[in-house]
Amino acid sequence: EVQLVESEGGSVQIGGSLNVSCIISELRYPGYTLAWYRRAPGKEREGVAAIDKDGHMNYAPSVKGRFTISQDRQDSGKITLYLLMNNLQFEDTAMYTCAAGPYIPVTKVIPPPSWYNYWGQGTQVTVSS
């Protein structure tokens, strides 16, 4: 059974940094695409960043230059997906969720939520003054 388990988020002061992770196990796709999504109160879910098995990445314009997505694949097949968030702003406050799906190129667009078959439980990130 595929499992996506996110690390705890947290509360960070404006301008601060936070690194969240998602451990993905039993993902059996020969190729895959992983992503981070977020949903802020009263707003629609937003694709934040995506990465494919070859390391190609894409970012939402609102986080480009501040956020970095990366992955660490182990021989066991387990994948750890990271999202390093720098220079956090109030508008970054949201529930962040990782997602996994079959391979699709990410260089032009972050695939829509409907692409992913597996989702984590979400982790809250709050930016305060």
mmCIF file of N, CA and C in Angstrom:
data_model
loop_
_atom_site.group_PDB
_atom_site.id
_atom_site.type_symbol
_atom_site.label_atom_id
_atom_site.label_comp_id
_atom_site.label_asym_id
_atom_site.label_seq_id
_atom_site.Cartn_x
_atom_site.Cartn_y
_atom_site.Cartn_z
ATOM 1 N N GLU A 1 0.841 -1.186 0.000
ATOM 2 C CA GLU A 1 0.000 0.000 0.000
ATOM 3 C C GLU A 1 0.887 1.251 0.000
ATOM 4 N N VAL A 2 0.608 2.166 -0.927
ATOM 5 C CA VAL A 2 1.380 3.405 -0.993
ATOM 6 C C VAL A 2 1.037 4.276 0.206
ATOM 7 N N GLN A 3 2.074 4.816 0.815
ATOM 8 C CA GLN A 3 1.864 5.716 1.954
ATOM 9 C C GLN A 3 2.675 6.985 1.763
ATOM 10 N N LEU A 4 2.078 8.122 2.089
ATOM 11 C CA LEU A 4 2.751 9.411 2.075
ATOM 12 C C LEU A 4 2.589 10.004 3.478
ATOM 13 N N VAL A 5 3.704 10.187 4.152
ATOM 14 C CA VAL A 5 3.660 10.676 5.527
ATOM 15 C C VAL A 5 4.485 11.950 5.630
ATOM 16 N N GLU A 6 3.816 13.035 5.944
ATOM 17 C CA GLU A 6 4.485 14.325 6.024
ATOM 18 C C GLU A 6 5.030 14.589 7.409
ATOM 19 N N SER A 7 6.064 15.400 7.435
ATOM 20 C CA SER A 7 6.603 15.842 8.721
ATOM 21 C C SER A 7 5.706 16.922 9.294
ATOM 22 N N GLU A 8 5.951 17.240 10.549
ATOM 23 C CA GLU A 8 5.189 18.327 11.161
ATOM 24 C C GLU A 8 5.568 19.643 10.522
ATOM 25 N N GLY A 9 4.583 20.502 10.346
ATOM 26 C CA GLY A 9 4.868 21.839 9.842
ATOM 27 C C GLY A 9 5.340 22.694 10.988
ATOM 28 N N GLY A 10 4.767 23.862 11.108
ATOM 29 C CA GLY A 10 5.138 24.694 12.232
ATOM 30 C C GLY A 10 4.746 26.125 12.027
ATOM 31 N N SER A 11 5.097 26.908 13.042
ATOM 32 C CA SER A 11 4.832 28.334 12.994
ATOM 33 C C SER A 11 6.168 29.048 12.850
ATOM 34 N N VAL A 12 6.247 29.947 11.890
ATOM 35 C CA VAL A 12 7.498 30.617 11.561
ATOM 36 C C VAL A 12 7.239 32.112 11.460
ATOM 37 N N GLN A 13 8.221 32.884 11.867
ATOM 38 C CA GLN A 13 8.091 34.334 11.722
ATOM 39 C C GLN A 13 8.284 34.744 10.271
ATOM 40 N N ILE A 14 7.664 35.829 9.912
ATOM 41 C CA ILE A 14 7.775 36.334 8.555
ATOM 42 C C ILE A 14 9.249 36.527 8.201
ATOM 43 N N GLY A 15 9.587 36.062 6.987
ATOM 44 C CA GLY A 15 10.974 36.130 6.548
ATOM 45 C C GLY A 15 11.790 34.913 6.932
ATOM 46 N N GLY A 16 11.213 34.041 7.736
ATOM 47 C CA GLY A 16 11.929 32.856 8.189
ATOM 48 C C GLY A 16 11.873 31.719 7.187
ATOM 49 N N SER A 17 12.426 30.578 7.597
ATOM 50 C CA SER A 17 12.513 29.408 6.722
ATOM 51 C C SER A 17 11.956 28.174 7.422
ATOM 52 N N LEU A 18 11.518 27.233 6.614
ATOM 53 C CA LEU A 18 11.004 25.969 7.125
ATOM 54 C C LEU A 18 11.194 24.911 6.060
ATOM 55 N N ASN A 19 11.579 23.726 6.486
ATOM 56 C CA ASN A 19 11.753 22.608 5.561
ATOM 57 C C ASN A 19 10.776 21.503 5.965
ATOM 58 N N VAL A 20 9.854 21.165 5.110
ATOM 59 C CA VAL A 20 8.927 20.069 5.378
ATOM 60 C C VAL A 20 9.276 18.904 4.468
ATOM 61 N N SER A 21 8.953 17.706 4.934
ATOM 62 C CA SER A 21 9.277 16.511 4.162
ATOM 63 C C SER A 21 8.080 15.577 4.070
ATOM 64 N N CYS A 22 8.166 14.664 3.146
ATOM 65 C CA CYS A 22 7.102 13.687 2.911
ATOM 66 C C CYS A 22 7.786 12.368 2.561
ATOM 67 N N ILE A 23 7.588 11.360 3.386
ATOM 68 C CA ILE A 23 8.171 10.050 3.117
ATOM 69 C C ILE A 23 7.162 9.223 2.333
ATOM 70 N N ILE A 24 7.597 8.776 1.157
ATOM 71 C CA ILE A 24 6.717 8.034 0.249
ATOM 72 C C ILE A 24 7.217 6.601 0.161
ATOM 73 N N SER A 25 6.362 5.679 0.483
ATOM 74 C CA SER A 25 6.771 4.277 0.445
ATOM 75 C C SER A 25 5.834 3.472 -0.449
ATOM 76 N N GLU A 26 6.386 2.407 -1.009
ATOM 77 C CA GLU A 26 5.641 1.461 -1.846
ATOM 78 C C GLU A 26 5.112 2.089 -3.136
ATOM 79 N N LEU A 27 5.769 3.142 -3.613
ATOM 80 C CA LEU A 27 5.349 3.725 -4.887
ATOM 81 C C LEU A 27 5.973 2.898 -6.001
ATOM 82 N N ARG A 28 5.172 2.205 -6.757
ATOM 83 C CA ARG A 28 5.672 1.208 -7.700
ATOM 84 C C ARG A 28 5.693 1.692 -9.138
ATOM 85 N N TYR A 29 5.389 2.942 -9.390
ATOM 86 C CA TYR A 29 5.446 3.424 -10.760
ATOM 87 C C TYR A 29 6.876 3.325 -11.287
ATOM 88 N N PRO A 30 7.080 2.892 -12.548
ATOM 89 C CA PRO A 30 8.435 2.935 -13.130
ATOM 90 C C PRO A 30 8.913 4.373 -13.277
ATOM 91 N N GLY A 31 8.008 5.276 -13.498
ATOM 92 C CA GLY A 31 8.297 6.703 -13.523
ATOM 93 C C GLY A 31 7.249 7.400 -12.679
ATOM 94 N N TYR A 32 7.571 8.554 -12.161
ATOM 95 C CA TYR A 32 6.615 9.212 -11.273
ATOM 96 C C TYR A 32 6.796 10.716 -11.304
ATOM 97 N N THR A 33 5.774 11.388 -10.831
ATOM 98 C CA THR A 33 5.819 12.826 -10.607
ATOM 99 C C THR A 33 5.298 13.083 -9.205
ATOM 100 N N LEU A 34 6.001 13.934 -8.485
ATOM 101 C CA LEU A 34 5.646 14.272 -7.111
ATOM 102 C C LEU A 34 5.391 15.773 -7.021
ATOM 103 N N ALA A 35 4.592 16.155 -6.069
ATOM 104 C CA ALA A 35 4.271 17.579 -5.970
ATOM 105 C C ALA A 35 3.903 17.956 -4.546
ATOM 106 N N TRP A 36 3.976 19.256 -4.301
ATOM 107 C CA TRP A 36 3.454 19.866 -3.085
ATOM 108 C C TRP A 36 2.306 20.789 -3.487
ATOM 109 N N TYR A 37 1.207 20.651 -2.779
ATOM 110 C CA TYR A 37 0.066 21.532 -2.940
ATOM 111 C C TYR A 37 -0.184 22.237 -1.608
ATOM 112 N N ARG A 38 -0.909 23.345 -1.666
ATOM 113 C CA ARG A 38 -1.294 24.013 -0.430
ATOM 114 C C ARG A 38 -2.698 24.579 -0.568
ATOM 115 N N ARG A 39 -3.345 24.708 0.576
ATOM 116 C CA ARG A 39 -4.670 25.325 0.601
ATOM 117 C C ARG A 39 -4.726 26.264 1.794
ATOM 118 N N ALA A 40 -4.937 27.517 1.487
ATOM 119 C CA ALA A 40 -5.086 28.529 2.526
ATOM 120 C C ALA A 40 -6.568 28.704 2.835
ATOM 121 N N PRO A 41 -6.895 29.165 4.022
ATOM 122 C CA PRO A 41 -8.308 29.361 4.372
ATOM 123 C C PRO A 41 -9.014 30.257 3.374
ATOM 124 N N GLY A 42 -10.138 29.783 2.861
ATOM 125 C CA GLY A 42 -10.930 30.580 1.935
ATOM 126 C C GLY A 42 -10.402 30.614 0.521
ATOM 127 N N LYS A 43 -9.347 29.850 0.244
ATOM 128 C CA LYS A 43 -8.772 29.859 -1.101
ATOM 129 C C LYS A 43 -8.794 28.464 -1.704
ATOM 130 N N GLU A 44 -8.616 28.410 -3.010
ATOM 131 C CA GLU A 44 -8.560 27.124 -3.685
ATOM 132 C C GLU A 44 -7.179 26.494 -3.496
ATOM 133 N N ARG A 45 -7.155 25.176 -3.669
ATOM 134 C CA ARG A 45 -5.886 24.459 -3.584
ATOM 135 C C ARG A 45 -4.961 24.930 -4.701
ATOM 136 N N GLU A 46 -3.707 25.117 -4.355
ATOM 137 C CA GLU A 46 -2.723 25.656 -5.296
ATOM 138 C C GLU A 46 -1.548 24.706 -5.409
ATOM 139 N N GLY A 47 -1.134 24.428 -6.632
ATOM 140 C CA GLY A 47 0.084 23.663 -6.842
ATOM 141 C C GLY A 47 1.286 24.541 -6.563
ATOM 142 N N VAL A 48 2.135 24.120 -5.647
ATOM 143 C CA VAL A 48 3.269 24.926 -5.220
ATOM 144 C C VAL A 48 4.517 24.568 -6.010
ATOM 145 N N ALA A 49 4.801 23.264 -6.115
ATOM 146 C CA ALA A 49 6.002 22.808 -6.807
ATOM 147 C C ALA A 49 5.820 21.356 -7.203
ATOM 148 N N ALA A 50 6.507 20.967 -8.265
ATOM 149 C CA ALA A 50 6.464 19.584 -8.732
ATOM 150 C C ALA A 50 7.849 19.160 -9.177
ATOM 151 N N ILE A 51 8.093 17.858 -9.089
ATOM 152 C CA ILE A 51 9.374 17.282 -9.507
ATOM 153 C C ILE A 51 9.114 15.896 -10.069
ATOM 154 N N ASP A 52 9.852 15.540 -11.122
ATOM 155 C CA ASP A 52 9.667 14.188 -11.662
ATOM 156 C C ASP A 52 10.860 13.311 -11.291
ATOM 157 N N LYS A 53 10.820 12.082 -11.720
ATOM 158 C CA LYS A 53 11.837 11.113 -11.296
ATOM 159 C C LYS A 53 13.234 11.512 -11.761
ATOM 160 N N ASP A 54 13.304 12.312 -12.834
ATOM 161 C CA ASP A 54 14.601 12.738 -13.369
ATOM 162 C C ASP A 54 15.079 14.045 -12.752
ATOM 163 N N GLY A 55 14.289 14.590 -11.861
ATOM 164 C CA GLY A 55 14.704 15.808 -11.171
ATOM 165 C C GLY A 55 14.284 17.105 -11.825
ATOM 166 N N HIS A 56 13.480 17.032 -12.893
ATOM 167 C CA HIS A 56 12.963 18.266 -13.479
ATOM 168 C C HIS A 56 11.945 18.866 -12.534
ATOM 169 N N MET A 57 11.963 20.204 -12.419
ATOM 170 C CA MET A 57 11.133 20.867 -11.428
ATOM 171 C C MET A 57 10.313 21.999 -12.046
ATOM 172 N N ASN A 58 9.255 22.356 -11.354
ATOM 173 C CA ASN A 58 8.463 23.516 -11.728
ATOM 174 C C ASN A 58 7.889 24.121 -10.451
ATOM 175 N N TYR A 59 7.687 25.426 -10.478
ATOM 176 C CA TYR A 59 7.210 26.141 -9.299
ATOM 177 C C TYR A 59 6.081 27.094 -9.664
ATOM 178 N N ALA A 60 5.204 27.329 -8.706
ATOM 179 C CA ALA A 60 4.213 28.374 -8.877
ATOM 180 C C ALA A 60 4.932 29.726 -8.859
ATOM 181 N N PRO A 61 4.451 30.677 -9.645
ATOM 182 C CA PRO A 61 5.107 31.992 -9.678
ATOM 183 C C PRO A 61 5.211 32.634 -8.291
ATOM 184 N N SER A 62 4.248 32.357 -7.432
ATOM 185 C CA SER A 62 4.221 32.988 -6.115
ATOM 186 C C SER A 62 5.344 32.512 -5.193
ATOM 187 N N VAL A 63 5.948 31.366 -5.527
ATOM 188 C CA VAL A 63 7.003 30.835 -4.642
ATOM 189 C C VAL A 63 8.344 30.708 -5.343
ATOM 190 N N LYS A 64 8.380 30.941 -6.632
ATOM 191 C CA LYS A 64 9.618 30.765 -7.395
ATOM 192 C C LYS A 64 10.703 31.679 -6.835
ATOM 193 N N GLY A 65 11.877 31.096 -6.623
ATOM 194 C CA GLY A 65 12.980 31.858 -6.054
ATOM 195 C C GLY A 65 13.036 31.803 -4.545
ATOM 196 N N ARG A 66 11.951 31.346 -3.922
ATOM 197 C CA ARG A 66 11.922 31.247 -2.454
ATOM 198 C C ARG A 66 11.827 29.800 -1.980
ATOM 199 N N PHE A 67 11.130 28.968 -2.726
ATOM 200 C CA PHE A 67 10.915 27.568 -2.353
ATOM 201 C C PHE A 67 11.769 26.664 -3.235
ATOM 202 N N THR A 68 12.206 25.534 -2.665
ATOM 203 C CA THR A 68 12.970 24.544 -3.413
ATOM 204 C C THR A 68 12.407 23.156 -3.130
ATOM 205 N N ILE A 69 12.036 22.456 -4.200
ATOM 206 C CA ILE A 69 11.575 21.082 -4.068
ATOM 207 C C ILE A 69 12.737 20.152 -4.394
ATOM 208 N N SER A 70 12.845 19.063 -3.652
ATOM 209 C CA SER A 70 13.906 18.098 -3.925
ATOM 210 C C SER A 70 13.451 16.721 -3.472
ATOM 211 N N GLN A 71 14.202 15.722 -3.884
ATOM 212 C CA GLN A 71 13.841 14.353 -3.530
ATOM 213 C C GLN A 71 15.093 13.557 -3.214
ATOM 214 N N ASP A 72 14.915 12.559 -2.378
ATOM 215 C CA ASP A 72 15.994 11.651 -2.014
ATOM 216 C C ASP A 72 15.460 10.234 -2.171
ATOM 217 N N ARG A 73 16.004 9.510 -3.143
ATOM 218 C CA ARG A 73 15.532 8.148 -3.388
ATOM 219 C C ARG A 73 16.503 7.155 -2.759
ATOM 220 N N GLN A 74 15.979 6.221 -2.035
ATOM 221 C CA GLN A 74 16.802 5.215 -1.386
ATOM 222 C C GLN A 74 16.731 3.902 -2.156
ATOM 223 N N ASP A 75 17.736 3.040 -1.934
ATOM 224 C CA ASP A 75 17.766 1.750 -2.616
ATOM 225 C C ASP A 75 16.544 0.907 -2.285
ATOM 226 N N SER A 76 15.960 1.164 -1.131
ATOM 227 C CA SER A 76 14.786 0.398 -0.711
ATOM 228 C C SER A 76 13.550 0.771 -1.529
ATOM 229 N N GLY A 77 13.650 1.831 -2.309
ATOM 230 C CA GLY A 77 12.494 2.303 -3.073
ATOM 231 C C GLY A 77 11.758 3.429 -2.385
ATOM 232 N N LYS A 78 12.111 3.684 -1.124
ATOM 233 C CA LYS A 78 11.469 4.773 -0.401
ATOM 234 C C LYS A 78 11.983 6.111 -0.942
ATOM 235 N N ILE A 79 11.079 7.066 -1.036
ATOM 236 C CA ILE A 79 11.420 8.400 -1.530
ATOM 237 C C ILE A 79 11.057 9.410 -0.448
ATOM 238 N N THR A 80 11.981 10.311 -0.176
ATOM 239 C CA THR A 80 11.669 11.430 0.697
ATOM 240 C C THR A 80 11.598 12.687 -0.152
ATOM 241 N N LEU A 81 10.465 13.332 -0.106
ATOM 242 C CA LEU A 81 10.236 14.563 -0.857
ATOM 243 C C LEU A 81 10.350 15.731 0.113
ATOM 244 N N TYR A 82 11.090 16.747 -0.282
ATOM 245 C CA TYR A 82 11.310 17.908 0.573
ATOM 246 C C TYR A 82 10.733 19.175 -0.069
ATOM 247 N N LEU A 83 10.378 20.102 0.790
ATOM 248 C CA LEU A 83 10.045 21.452 0.338
ATOM 249 C C LEU A 83 10.713 22.420 1.306
ATOM 250 N N LEU A 84 11.772 23.061 0.817
ATOM 251 C CA LEU A 84 12.467 24.075 1.611
ATOM 252 C C LEU A 84 11.850 25.428 1.287
ATOM 253 N N MET A 85 11.343 26.067 2.308
ATOM 254 C CA MET A 85 10.658 27.343 2.118
ATOM 255 C C MET A 85 11.446 28.451 2.801
ATOM 256 N N ASN A 86 11.912 29.378 1.995
ATOM 257 C CA ASN A 86 12.676 30.517 2.513
ATOM 258 C C ASN A 86 11.874 31.803 2.373
ATOM 259 N N ASN A 87 12.253 32.805 3.154
ATOM 260 C CA ASN A 87 11.617 34.114 3.092
ATOM 261 C C ASN A 87 10.091 33.987 3.123
ATOM 262 N N LEU A 88 9.612 33.266 4.109
ATOM 263 C CA LEU A 88 8.178 32.999 4.197
ATOM 264 C C LEU A 88 7.394 34.277 4.451
ATOM 265 N N GLN A 89 6.258 34.368 3.798
ATOM 266 C CA GLN A 89 5.369 35.532 3.884
ATOM 267 C C GLN A 89 4.016 35.109 4.470
ATOM 268 N N PHE A 90 3.233 36.080 4.892
ATOM 269 C CA PHE A 90 1.921 35.771 5.474
ATOM 270 C C PHE A 90 1.084 34.927 4.524
ATOM 271 N N GLU A 91 1.170 35.218 3.243
ATOM 272 C CA GLU A 91 0.339 34.504 2.272
ATOM 273 C C GLU A 91 0.772 33.067 2.048
ATOM 274 N N ASP A 92 1.889 32.671 2.655
ATOM 275 C CA ASP A 92 2.312 31.273 2.573
ATOM 276 C C ASP A 92 1.637 30.408 3.633
ATOM 277 N N THR A 93 0.920 31.029 4.552
ATOM 278 C CA THR A 93 0.196 30.277 5.579
ATOM 279 C C THR A 93 -0.852 29.401 4.912
ATOM 280 N N ALA A 94 -0.751 28.087 5.139
ATOM 281 C CA ALA A 94 -1.643 27.145 4.475
ATOM 282 C C ALA A 94 -1.398 25.733 4.999
ATOM 283 N N MET A 95 -2.285 24.841 4.602
ATOM 284 C CA MET A 95 -2.066 23.404 4.805
ATOM 285 C C MET A 95 -1.327 22.900 3.580
ATOM 286 N N TYR A 96 -0.153 22.319 3.800
ATOM 287 C CA TYR A 96 0.668 21.814 2.706
ATOM 288 C C TYR A 96 0.532 20.296 2.635
ATOM 289 N N THR A 97 0.336 19.796 1.414
ATOM 290 C CA THR A 97 0.106 18.367 1.211
ATOM 291 C C THR A 97 0.973 17.867 0.069
ATOM 292 N N CYS A 98 1.592 16.706 0.259
ATOM 293 C CA CYS A 98 2.376 16.104 -0.821
ATOM 294 C C CYS A 98 1.492 15.152 -1.627
ATOM 295 N N ALA A 99 1.891 14.946 -2.868
ATOM 296 C CA ALA A 99 1.104 14.102 -3.765
ATOM 297 C C ALA A 99 2.035 13.319 -4.683
ATOM 298 N N ALA A 100 1.590 12.138 -5.103
ATOM 299 C CA ALA A 100 2.380 11.283 -5.989
ATOM 300 C C ALA A 100 1.491 10.714 -7.078
ATOM 301 N N GLY A 101 2.056 10.653 -8.291
ATOM 302 C CA GLY A 101 1.303 10.096 -9.403
ATOM 303 C C GLY A 101 2.248 9.555 -10.449
ATOM 304 N N PRO A 102 1.727 8.977 -11.528
ATOM 305 C CA PRO A 102 2.582 8.468 -12.598
ATOM 306 C C PRO A 102 3.326 9.602 -13.278
ATOM 307 N N TYR A 103 4.317 9.226 -14.074
ATOM 308 C CA TYR A 103 5.170 10.237 -14.686
ATOM 309 C C TYR A 103 4.386 11.105 -15.675
ATOM 310 N N ILE A 104 4.661 12.401 -15.604
ATOM 311 C CA ILE A 104 4.201 13.373 -16.588
ATOM 312 C C ILE A 104 5.210 14.507 -16.533
ATOM 313 N N PRO A 105 5.576 15.067 -17.688
ATOM 314 C CA PRO A 105 6.555 16.160 -17.641
ATOM 315 C C PRO A 105 6.045 17.336 -16.803
ATOM 316 N N VAL A 106 6.960 17.963 -16.080
ATOM 317 C CA VAL A 106 6.567 19.090 -15.234
ATOM 318 C C VAL A 106 7.202 20.394 -15.693
ATOM 319 N N THR A 107 7.981 20.360 -16.772
ATOM 320 C CA THR A 107 8.762 21.541 -17.147
ATOM 321 C C THR A 107 7.876 22.714 -17.570
ATOM 322 N N LYS A 108 6.687 22.436 -18.079
ATOM 323 C CA LYS A 108 5.835 23.536 -18.554
ATOM 324 C C LYS A 108 4.736 23.894 -17.564
ATOM 325 N N VAL A 109 4.291 22.942 -16.781
ATOM 326 C CA VAL A 109 3.180 23.218 -15.879
ATOM 327 C C VAL A 109 3.199 22.227 -14.730
ATOM 328 N N ILE A 110 2.715 22.661 -13.577
ATOM 329 C CA ILE A 110 2.513 21.736 -12.462
ATOM 330 C C ILE A 110 1.234 20.958 -12.755
ATOM 331 N N PRO A 111 1.323 19.638 -12.831
ATOM 332 C CA PRO A 111 0.128 18.855 -13.152
ATOM 333 C C PRO A 111 -1.008 19.143 -12.168
ATOM 334 N N PRO A 112 -2.258 19.081 -12.637
ATOM 335 C CA PRO A 112 -3.401 19.388 -11.778
ATOM 336 C C PRO A 112 -3.604 18.317 -10.710
ATOM 337 N N PRO A 113 -4.353 18.625 -9.663
ATOM 338 C CA PRO A 113 -4.584 17.648 -8.585
ATOM 339 C C PRO A 113 -5.147 16.323 -9.079
ATOM 340 N N SER A 114 -5.927 16.352 -10.138
ATOM 341 C CA SER A 114 -6.548 15.128 -10.641
ATOM 342 C C SER A 114 -5.523 14.119 -11.156
ATOM 343 N N TRP A 115 -4.292 14.574 -11.395
ATOM 344 C CA TRP A 115 -3.264 13.671 -11.925
ATOM 345 C C TRP A 115 -2.759 12.690 -10.870
ATOM 346 N N TYR A 116 -2.790 13.093 -9.626
ATOM 347 C CA TYR A 116 -2.120 12.330 -8.577
ATOM 348 C C TYR A 116 -3.066 11.298 -7.958
ATOM 349 N N ASN A 117 -2.538 10.132 -7.735
ATOM 350 C CA ASN A 117 -3.336 9.061 -7.148
ATOM 351 C C ASN A 117 -3.192 8.969 -5.633
ATOM 352 N N TYR A 118 -2.116 9.549 -5.125
ATOM 353 C CA TYR A 118 -1.835 9.374 -3.699
ATOM 354 C C TYR A 118 -1.524 10.729 -3.067
ATOM 355 N N TRP A 119 -2.051 10.913 -1.854
ATOM 356 C CA TRP A 119 -1.904 12.174 -1.140
ATOM 357 C C TRP A 119 -1.526 11.919 0.313
ATOM 358 N N GLY A 120 -0.758 12.866 0.843
ATOM 359 C CA GLY A 120 -0.464 12.820 2.271
ATOM 360 C C GLY A 120 -1.621 13.397 3.064
ATOM 361 N N GLN A 121 -1.414 13.466 4.379
ATOM 362 C CA GLN A 121 -2.481 13.922 5.258
ATOM 363 C C GLN A 121 -2.472 15.437 5.442
ATOM 364 N N GLY A 122 -1.407 16.075 5.050
ATOM 365 C CA GLY A 122 -1.315 17.529 5.164
ATOM 366 C C GLY A 122 -0.567 17.955 6.417
ATOM 367 N N THR A 123 0.138 19.073 6.297
ATOM 368 C CA THR A 123 0.864 19.624 7.440
ATOM 369 C C THR A 123 0.697 21.148 7.420
ATOM 370 N N GLN A 124 0.412 21.715 8.575
ATOM 371 C CA GLN A 124 0.088 23.133 8.647
ATOM 372 C C GLN A 124 1.352 23.973 8.778
ATOM 373 N N VAL A 125 1.410 25.006 7.947
ATOM 374 C CA VAL A 125 2.486 25.995 8.036
ATOM 375 C C VAL A 125 1.835 27.355 8.302
ATOM 376 N N THR A 126 2.269 28.005 9.365
ATOM 377 C CA THR A 126 1.706 29.299 9.739
ATOM 378 C C THR A 126 2.824 30.321 9.841
ATOM 379 N N VAL A 127 2.643 31.426 9.140
ATOM 380 C CA VAL A 127 3.630 32.508 9.169
ATOM 381 C C VAL A 127 3.050 33.646 9.986
ATOM 382 N N SER A 128 3.818 34.094 10.973
ATOM 383 C CA SER A 128 3.331 35.138 11.870
ATOM 384 C C SER A 128 4.357 36.262 11.987
ATOM 385 N N SER A 129 3.902 37.364 12.544
ATOM 386 C CA SER A 129 4.801 38.522 12.692
ATOM 387 C C SER A 129 5.574 38.452 13.995
#
